[in-house]
Short mmCIF file of C-alpha atoms in Angstrom, two decimals:
data_model
loop_
_atom_site.label_atom_id
_atom_site.label_comp_id
_atom_site.label_asym_id
_atom_site.label_seq_id
_atom_site.Cartn_x
_atom_site.Cartn_y
_atom_site.Cartn_z
CA MET A 1 118.18 58.61 119.62
CA ASN A 2 120.01 57.30 117.20
CA GLY A 3 121.19 53.96 119.06
CA LEU A 4 117.70 53.58 119.94
CA LEU A 5 116.54 53.65 115.95
CA ARG A 6 119.37 51.29 115.20
CA SER A 7 118.31 48.60 117.60
CA ALA A 8 114.80 48.81 116.58
CA VAL A 9 115.60 48.50 112.95
CA VAL A 10 117.72 45.41 113.99
CA ILE A 11 115.24 43.97 115.79
CA VAL A 12 112.29 44.30 113.28
CA GLY A 13 114.66 43.36 110.54
CA LEU A 14 115.60 40.01 112.25
CA SER A 15 111.85 39.18 112.98
CA LEU A 16 110.93 40.03 109.52
CA ALA A 17 113.67 37.55 108.30
CA ALA A 18 112.68 34.83 110.79
CA ALA A 19 109.00 35.21 109.70
CA MET A 20 110.03 35.17 106.03
CA VAL A 21 112.34 32.09 106.45
CA ILE A 22 109.48 30.25 108.42
CA ALA A 23 107.00 31.11 105.54
CA LEU A 24 109.29 29.98 102.85
CA LEU A 25 110.04 26.59 104.38
CA GLN A 26 106.12 25.95 105.19
CA LEU A 27 104.73 26.88 101.49
CA PRO A 28 103.13 24.02 99.70
CA SER A 29 103.91 23.34 96.20
CA ALA A 30 102.29 25.62 93.58
CA ALA A 31 98.75 24.76 92.28
CA VAL A 32 99.48 25.83 88.90
CA HIS A 33 102.17 24.13 87.35
CA LEU A 34 103.71 27.14 85.00
CA PRO A 35 106.87 25.32 83.23
CA ALA A 36 104.43 22.80 81.87
CA LEU A 37 102.17 25.18 80.83
CA VAL A 38 105.08 26.92 79.03
CA ALA A 39 106.48 23.73 77.36
CA GLU A 40 102.87 22.79 76.04
CA ASN A 41 102.28 26.06 74.17
CA LEU A 42 105.97 26.63 73.41
CA ALA A 43 105.27 25.17 69.58
CA GLN A 44 102.75 27.85 68.77
CA SER A 45 104.70 30.67 70.24
CA GLY A 46 106.75 31.38 67.19
CA VAL A 47 110.02 30.98 69.21
CA GLU A 48 112.02 27.83 70.74
CA HIS A 49 113.43 29.39 73.83
CA PRO A 50 110.93 29.51 76.55
CA VAL A 51 111.95 32.84 78.13
CA THR A 52 111.77 34.70 74.95
CA ALA A 53 108.42 33.23 74.20
CA VAL A 54 107.18 34.40 77.79
CA LEU A 55 108.67 37.96 77.55
CA LEU A 56 107.40 38.45 74.09
CA ASN A 57 104.39 36.25 73.55
CA PHE A 58 102.67 34.86 76.83
CA ARG A 59 103.42 37.95 78.83
CA GLY A 60 103.93 40.46 75.96
CA TRP A 61 101.93 43.03 78.17
CA ASP A 62 104.41 43.21 81.08
CA THR A 63 107.25 43.59 78.28
CA LEU A 64 105.15 46.40 76.50
CA LEU A 65 104.60 48.24 79.67
CA GLU A 66 107.94 47.92 80.96
CA VAL A 67 109.58 49.74 77.50
CA ALA A 68 107.09 52.43 78.58
CA VAL A 69 108.24 52.74 82.34
CA LEU A 70 112.13 52.95 80.92
CA LEU A 71 110.90 55.92 78.51
CA LEU A 72 109.09 57.47 81.39
CA ALA A 73 112.39 57.31 83.75
CA LEU A 74 114.49 58.80 80.99
CA LEU A 75 111.91 61.77 80.39
CA THR A 76 111.85 62.29 84.22
CA LEU A 77 115.58 62.29 84.16
CA LEU A 78 115.57 64.75 81.30
CA THR A 79 113.17 67.29 83.07
CA LEU A 80 115.50 67.54 85.93
CA GLY A 81 117.34 69.80 84.20
CA GLY A 82 120.68 71.37 85.18
CA GLY A 83 121.53 70.57 81.30
CA LYS A 84 124.80 72.63 80.89
CA ALA A 85 126.87 71.99 78.22
CA PRO A 86 129.10 68.93 78.94
CA ALA A 87 132.52 69.43 79.76
CA PRO A 88 134.76 68.59 76.77
CA ALA A 89 136.37 65.14 77.01
CA ALA A 90 139.52 64.92 79.27
CA ALA A 91 142.63 63.67 77.68
CA VAL A 92 142.47 60.14 77.47
CA ASP A 93 145.05 57.43 77.19
CA PRO A 94 145.55 56.78 73.49
CA LEU A 95 145.73 53.07 74.03
CA LEU A 96 142.00 52.99 75.57
CA GLN A 97 140.89 54.87 72.63
CA GLY A 98 142.56 52.62 69.96
CA LEU A 99 141.05 49.55 71.98
CA ALA A 100 137.66 51.21 72.04
CA ARG A 101 137.84 51.66 68.22
CA ARG A 102 138.57 47.94 67.76
CA MET A 103 136.23 46.88 70.33
CA LEU A 104 133.21 48.80 68.76
CA PRO A 105 132.53 46.28 65.75
CA LEU A 106 132.69 43.33 68.11
CA ILE A 107 130.43 44.99 70.46
CA VAL A 108 127.93 45.75 67.67
CA LEU A 109 128.23 41.92 66.44
CA THR A 110 127.72 40.50 69.76
CA ALA A 111 124.72 42.62 70.02
CA GLY A 112 123.50 41.40 66.80
CA TYR A 113 124.19 37.89 67.64
CA LEU A 114 122.45 37.99 70.97
CA LEU A 115 119.36 39.61 69.44
CA TRP A 116 119.20 36.61 66.56
CA ALA A 117 119.97 34.11 69.33
CA GLY A 118 117.28 34.86 71.43
CA ALA A 119 114.79 32.93 69.43
CA HIS A 120 116.30 29.59 70.23
CA ARG A 121 118.81 29.98 73.23
CA PRO A 122 119.43 32.28 75.97
CA GLY A 123 119.67 35.94 74.71
CA GLY A 124 117.50 38.54 73.19
CA ALA A 125 116.51 42.30 72.97
CA PHE A 126 117.22 43.01 76.57
CA GLN A 127 120.79 41.44 76.57
CA ALA A 128 121.37 42.92 73.10
CA GLY A 129 120.24 46.23 74.08
CA ALA A 130 122.52 46.36 77.53
CA VAL A 131 125.60 45.28 75.31
CA LEU A 132 125.04 48.14 72.88
CA ALA A 133 124.53 50.71 75.89
CA ALA A 134 127.43 49.33 77.75
CA GLY A 135 129.42 49.87 74.09
CA ALA A 136 128.29 53.55 74.35
CA VAL A 137 129.30 54.38 77.75
CA PHE A 138 132.85 52.52 76.93
CA LEU A 139 133.21 54.97 74.12
CA GLN A 140 132.22 58.05 76.31
CA LEU A 141 134.62 57.09 78.92
CA ALA A 142 137.34 56.68 76.26
CA GLY A 143 136.68 60.37 75.09
CA LEU A 144 135.39 59.34 71.61
CA LEU A 145 131.52 60.04 72.13
CA PRO A 146 130.58 63.32 73.79
CA ALA A 147 128.02 63.31 76.54
CA TRP A 148 124.31 64.29 75.52
CA THR A 149 122.72 67.43 76.28
CA ALA A 150 119.27 67.48 74.91
CA PRO A 151 117.92 64.67 72.38
CA ARG A 152 117.47 66.06 68.79
CA ARG A 153 114.89 64.37 66.33
CA TRP A 154 116.84 61.49 65.03
CA LEU A 155 117.81 60.32 68.65
CA ARG A 156 114.09 60.99 69.88
CA LEU A 157 113.05 58.60 67.16
CA GLY A 158 115.40 56.00 68.18
CA LEU A 159 114.47 56.30 72.02
CA VAL A 160 110.55 55.73 71.08
CA LEU A 161 111.21 53.39 68.08
CA GLY A 162 110.99 50.20 69.86
CA PHE A 163 107.90 51.16 72.01
CA LEU A 164 106.28 52.66 68.85
CA VAL A 165 106.66 49.31 67.02
CA PHE A 166 105.64 47.17 69.86
CA LEU A 167 102.46 49.16 70.01
CA ALA A 168 101.69 49.46 66.25
CA VAL A 169 101.88 45.37 66.44
CA ALA A 170 99.81 45.43 69.51
CA ALA A 171 97.23 47.78 67.78
CA ALA A 172 97.26 45.75 64.19
CA LEU A 173 96.50 42.55 66.19
CA LEU A 174 93.66 44.05 68.25
CA GLY A 175 91.31 42.74 65.61
CA GLN A 176 92.33 39.23 66.76
CA GLY A 177 90.06 39.78 69.80
CA ALA A 178 92.92 40.00 72.43
CA LEU A 179 95.89 42.12 73.09
CA LEU A 180 99.07 40.73 71.81
CA ARG A 181 97.96 37.33 70.71
CA TYR A 182 99.92 36.53 67.52
CA PRO A 183 98.67 34.30 64.75
CA PRO A 184 100.97 31.30 64.97
CA ALA A 185 102.07 31.66 61.54
CA LEU A 186 103.25 35.13 61.91
CA ALA A 187 104.30 34.94 65.42
CA GLY A 188 108.10 34.24 64.75
CA GLY A 189 108.50 37.34 62.43
CA LEU A 190 106.65 39.49 64.41
CA ILE A 191 108.64 38.84 67.65
CA LEU A 192 111.89 39.54 65.60
CA LEU A 193 110.55 42.59 64.18
CA ILE A 194 109.59 43.85 67.86
CA GLU A 195 112.91 42.55 69.45
CA ALA A 196 115.01 44.44 66.72
CA GLY A 197 113.03 47.70 67.50
CA LEU A 198 113.51 47.10 71.26
CA THR A 199 117.25 46.45 71.04
CA LEU A 200 117.96 49.70 69.38
CA SER A 201 115.73 51.56 71.70
CA LEU A 202 116.75 49.91 74.91
CA GLY A 203 120.34 50.31 73.83
CA LEU A 204 119.73 53.92 73.53
CA ILE A 205 117.69 54.48 76.61
CA LEU A 206 120.03 52.60 78.67
CA ALA A 207 122.90 54.60 77.25
CA GLY A 208 121.13 57.69 77.63
CA LEU A 209 120.53 57.15 81.14
CA PHE A 210 124.30 57.57 81.58
CA LEU A 211 125.23 59.99 78.88
CA PHE A 212 122.30 62.36 79.68
CA LEU A 213 123.72 62.37 83.43
CA THR A 214 127.60 62.43 83.13
CA GLY A 215 129.18 65.82 83.07
CA ARG A 216 125.96 67.48 83.78
CA ASP A 217 126.82 69.21 87.29
CA ALA A 218 130.30 68.37 87.59
CA MET B 1 130.20 19.57 96.17
CA ASN B 2 127.61 21.65 94.69
CA LEU B 3 126.07 22.30 97.93
CA ALA B 4 129.42 23.40 98.99
CA PHE B 5 129.70 25.62 96.06
CA ASP B 6 126.25 27.08 96.69
CA LEU B 7 126.96 27.87 100.32
CA LEU B 8 130.44 29.70 99.65
CA LEU B 9 128.65 31.79 96.88
CA ILE B 10 125.83 32.62 99.21
CA LEU B 11 128.56 33.71 101.81
CA ALA B 12 130.07 35.86 99.39
CA LEU B 13 127.14 37.42 98.22
CA SER B 14 125.97 38.31 101.88
CA TRP B 15 129.68 39.72 102.80
CA SER B 16 129.81 41.75 99.75
CA ALA B 17 126.54 43.21 100.03
CA TRP B 18 127.09 43.90 103.81
CA ARG B 19 130.56 45.43 102.90
CA SER B 20 129.11 47.60 100.24
CA LEU B 21 126.85 49.17 102.90
CA ALA B 22 129.00 49.38 106.00
CA THR B 23 132.56 50.27 104.33
CA PRO B 24 133.35 53.90 105.59
CA ASP B 25 134.85 54.75 102.27
CA LEU B 26 132.06 55.32 99.72
CA THR B 27 134.41 54.63 96.48
CA ARG B 28 135.17 51.17 98.00
CA ALA B 29 131.50 50.72 98.86
CA VAL B 30 130.86 51.10 95.16
CA VAL B 31 133.51 48.66 94.06
CA MET B 32 132.16 46.21 96.65
CA PHE B 33 128.61 46.66 94.84
CA ILE B 34 130.23 45.75 91.49
CA VAL B 35 131.56 42.61 93.03
CA PHE B 36 128.20 41.85 94.48
CA GLY B 37 126.70 42.33 90.75
CA LEU B 38 129.11 40.05 89.35
CA LEU B 39 128.49 37.54 92.24
CA MET B 40 124.62 37.88 91.62
CA ALA B 41 125.41 36.66 87.78
CA LEU B 42 127.09 33.50 89.04
CA ALA B 43 124.03 32.97 91.19
CA TRP B 44 121.65 33.18 88.45
CA ALA B 45 123.85 30.71 86.47
CA ARG B 46 123.53 28.31 89.30
CA LEU B 47 119.64 28.78 89.40
CA GLY B 48 119.79 27.64 85.56
CA ALA B 49 118.77 31.19 84.40
CA PRO B 50 121.61 32.14 81.76
CA ASP B 51 119.04 34.98 80.29
CA ILE B 52 119.27 36.54 83.56
CA ALA B 53 122.87 35.97 84.30
CA LEU B 54 123.74 37.90 80.97
CA ALA B 55 121.75 40.70 81.57
CA GLU B 56 123.01 40.88 85.34
CA ALA B 57 126.69 40.79 84.11
CA ALA B 58 126.19 43.62 81.39
CA ILE B 59 123.71 45.46 83.62
CA GLY B 60 124.27 44.99 87.08
CA ALA B 61 128.11 44.94 87.24
CA GLY B 62 128.61 47.36 84.05
CA LEU B 63 126.00 49.83 83.64
CA THR B 64 125.11 50.37 87.34
CA GLY B 65 128.61 50.43 88.14
CA ALA B 66 129.55 53.14 85.71
CA LEU B 67 126.31 55.02 86.84
CA LEU B 68 127.42 54.91 90.63
CA LEU B 69 131.20 55.99 89.74
CA ASP B 70 130.10 58.83 87.81
CA ALA B 71 127.65 60.20 90.38
CA LEU B 72 130.16 59.42 93.17
CA GLY B 73 132.50 61.86 91.14
CA ALA B 74 129.87 64.51 90.71
CA LEU B 75 128.79 64.48 94.58
CA GLN B 76 132.68 64.60 95.78
CA ALA B 77 133.97 67.16 93.03
CA ARG B 78 132.85 70.06 95.01
CA ARG B 79 134.82 69.44 98.06
CA GLY B 80 137.98 68.96 96.17
CA GLU B 81 139.65 65.56 97.01
CA LYS B 82 137.93 65.06 100.66
CA LYS B 83 136.24 61.70 101.09
CA GLU B 84 133.03 61.91 103.12
CA ASP B 85 130.52 59.54 104.45
CA ALA B 86 127.13 58.84 106.13
CA MET C 1 117.31 21.12 100.63
CA SER C 2 116.85 22.15 96.93
CA THR C 3 119.18 24.55 95.30
CA GLY C 4 116.31 26.95 94.56
CA LEU C 5 115.17 27.16 98.27
CA LEU C 6 118.65 27.52 99.23
CA TYR C 7 119.12 30.89 97.05
CA ALA C 8 115.37 31.88 98.21
CA LEU C 9 116.49 31.98 101.74
CA ALA C 10 119.56 33.96 100.75
CA GLY C 11 117.44 36.50 99.16
CA VAL C 12 115.71 36.99 102.35
CA LEU C 13 118.84 37.73 104.04
CA LEU C 14 119.93 39.92 101.48
CA PHE C 15 116.42 41.72 101.29
CA VAL C 16 116.51 42.28 105.18
CA LEU C 17 120.03 43.77 105.06
CA GLY C 18 118.99 46.10 102.32
CA ALA C 19 115.80 47.21 103.90
CA ALA C 20 117.76 47.75 107.08
CA GLY C 21 120.55 49.77 105.30
CA ALA C 22 117.69 52.15 103.39
CA VAL C 23 116.35 52.98 106.87
CA LEU C 24 119.62 53.47 108.68
CA LEU C 25 122.05 54.91 106.34
CA ALA C 26 122.14 58.58 105.80
CA HIS C 27 124.03 59.20 102.58
CA LEU C 28 121.96 59.39 99.44
CA MET C 29 124.31 57.03 97.53
CA ARG C 30 124.40 54.17 100.39
CA LYS C 31 120.42 54.46 100.11
CA VAL C 32 120.55 53.73 96.37
CA LEU C 33 123.12 50.84 96.98
CA ALA C 34 120.88 49.34 99.96
CA PHE C 35 117.86 49.68 97.42
CA ASN C 36 119.78 47.77 94.79
CA VAL C 37 120.71 44.99 97.70
CA MET C 38 116.85 44.73 98.51
CA GLY C 39 115.99 44.58 94.91
CA SER C 40 118.72 41.60 94.34
CA GLY C 41 117.13 39.71 97.16
CA ALA C 42 113.57 40.20 95.88
CA PHE C 43 114.48 38.43 92.40
CA LEU C 44 116.32 35.51 94.10
CA VAL C 45 113.22 34.99 96.21
CA LEU C 46 110.96 35.30 93.20
CA VAL C 47 113.09 32.94 91.02
CA GLY C 48 114.26 30.58 93.84
CA LEU C 49 110.94 29.91 95.35
CA ALA C 50 109.54 29.14 91.83
CA GLN C 51 112.10 26.61 91.34
CA ARG C 52 112.43 25.06 94.89
CA GLU C 53 111.50 21.58 93.28
CA ASP C 54 114.51 22.25 91.11
CA VAL C 55 112.26 22.35 88.06
CA ILE C 56 113.47 25.41 85.72
CA ASP C 57 110.72 27.89 85.41
CA PRO C 58 110.86 30.43 82.52
CA VAL C 59 108.09 32.67 83.81
CA PRO C 60 109.66 34.27 86.82
CA GLN C 61 113.14 34.29 84.91
CA ALA C 62 111.31 36.54 82.35
CA MET C 63 109.75 38.74 84.78
CA VAL C 64 113.04 38.91 86.61
CA LEU C 65 114.97 39.88 83.56
CA THR C 66 112.58 42.92 83.13
CA GLY C 67 112.85 43.89 86.69
CA ILE C 68 116.70 43.89 86.32
CA VAL C 69 116.34 46.41 83.45
CA VAL C 70 113.57 48.65 85.10
CA ALA C 71 115.98 48.50 88.50
CA VAL C 72 119.11 50.07 86.65
CA ALA C 73 116.49 52.85 85.06
CA ALA C 74 115.23 53.38 88.69
CA THR C 75 118.73 53.75 89.88
CA ALA C 76 119.82 56.13 87.27
CA LEU C 77 116.66 58.16 88.21
CA ALA C 78 117.70 58.14 91.94
CA LEU C 79 120.99 58.91 91.45
CA GLY C 80 119.84 62.00 88.70
CA LEU C 81 117.54 63.05 91.73
CA ALA C 82 120.54 63.03 94.52
CA ARG C 83 122.83 64.91 92.06
CA ALA C 84 120.12 67.67 91.53
CA PHE C 85 119.38 67.44 95.55
CA HIS C 86 123.30 68.40 95.93
CA ALA C 87 123.57 70.68 93.17
CA ARG C 88 120.93 72.83 95.05
CA THR C 89 121.52 72.18 98.67
CA GLY C 90 125.26 71.02 98.69
CA ARG C 91 123.85 68.14 100.96
CA THR C 92 124.49 64.26 100.45
CA GLY C 93 121.62 63.43 102.97
CA LEU C 94 118.06 64.28 103.64
CA THR C 95 118.67 64.82 107.40
CA GLU C 96 119.84 68.23 108.97
CA GLU C 97 122.99 66.23 110.29
CA ALA C 98 124.05 65.24 106.68
CA ARG C 99 124.69 69.11 105.93
CA ARG C 100 128.14 68.82 107.78
CA ASP C 101 129.67 66.58 105.12
#
């Protein structure tokens, strides 16, 4: 039975791969040339880096909903329960703790740089948030930051801040007639405001995914 | 030269993905998956996508790796040191 | 063959590998790993295919960037569910045979 299932899956998988490869090779070129469209409108997007322009301006919708999805994932994780008091941090190598203490300012500095750089070169809120979250995980592993149990008021505020700022900007601009269409003069500042909020919230959410889980049922 | 590098990278990607699914030892499988994440970051750099490469290196290799290793510890803690597998 | 198309084809390979793994592997951790491999394959197809004429396209790149962040959230959620399942039943797989480990 198991052998039969295995060979069936292998045969279906190979046919799927063959079909997809043939389809990819035969595909005609795209009718709409997106890179040209982006380059054409980049000047009025408020930023100089095309990926940031797409993320926060041309397709700001997707990013707004994505942050909502992240919040939902974290909320679902919190409702799973089993929230016992986290185990006290085990004795950790003092060398690791010293390294973590010295690395922390550098991590925060790197995140700040990535956030600022996003306007004109690779970088932005997502990478900065990921670096912040990695820093928090590092601190936890070094025994300097206890695992989280239930979020208190300030943590809750931090978790939703990015989403709320984004939503507030979207709501304030509804009078313009379309969702998230920034006036070109204000676009740069608004994008930086949204990205700053997103960096903090994404960092906390991504860190929370690890810190709420760890030590829960071990 | 570039083509050779691309082919080598794709070979390494497929191999690490295969090993992370087929290795009997789960700890080793997770380590292979972290290797896979780092190789993906290289692939994004080759595709001219430094933004994704940055995110993949921090998230795909760093955060996901920490999550997986932590979950592995929790799932194996109850049975003492015994390694188990699918 | 362009670099983009080459990586799109590699993405197809990874997607199928991950899909087969998600069906065949019983251990929940391995299913999570397989889903992640599948996701990486889909991302490679998305970006590689859009750049098959070797013109850098920021639109799919931005989509994949958000996709990676969502993928890690989904992974954390899946692992949280697997841990809760394990804490309640002591099993690491959904089938009855998985009970023995």
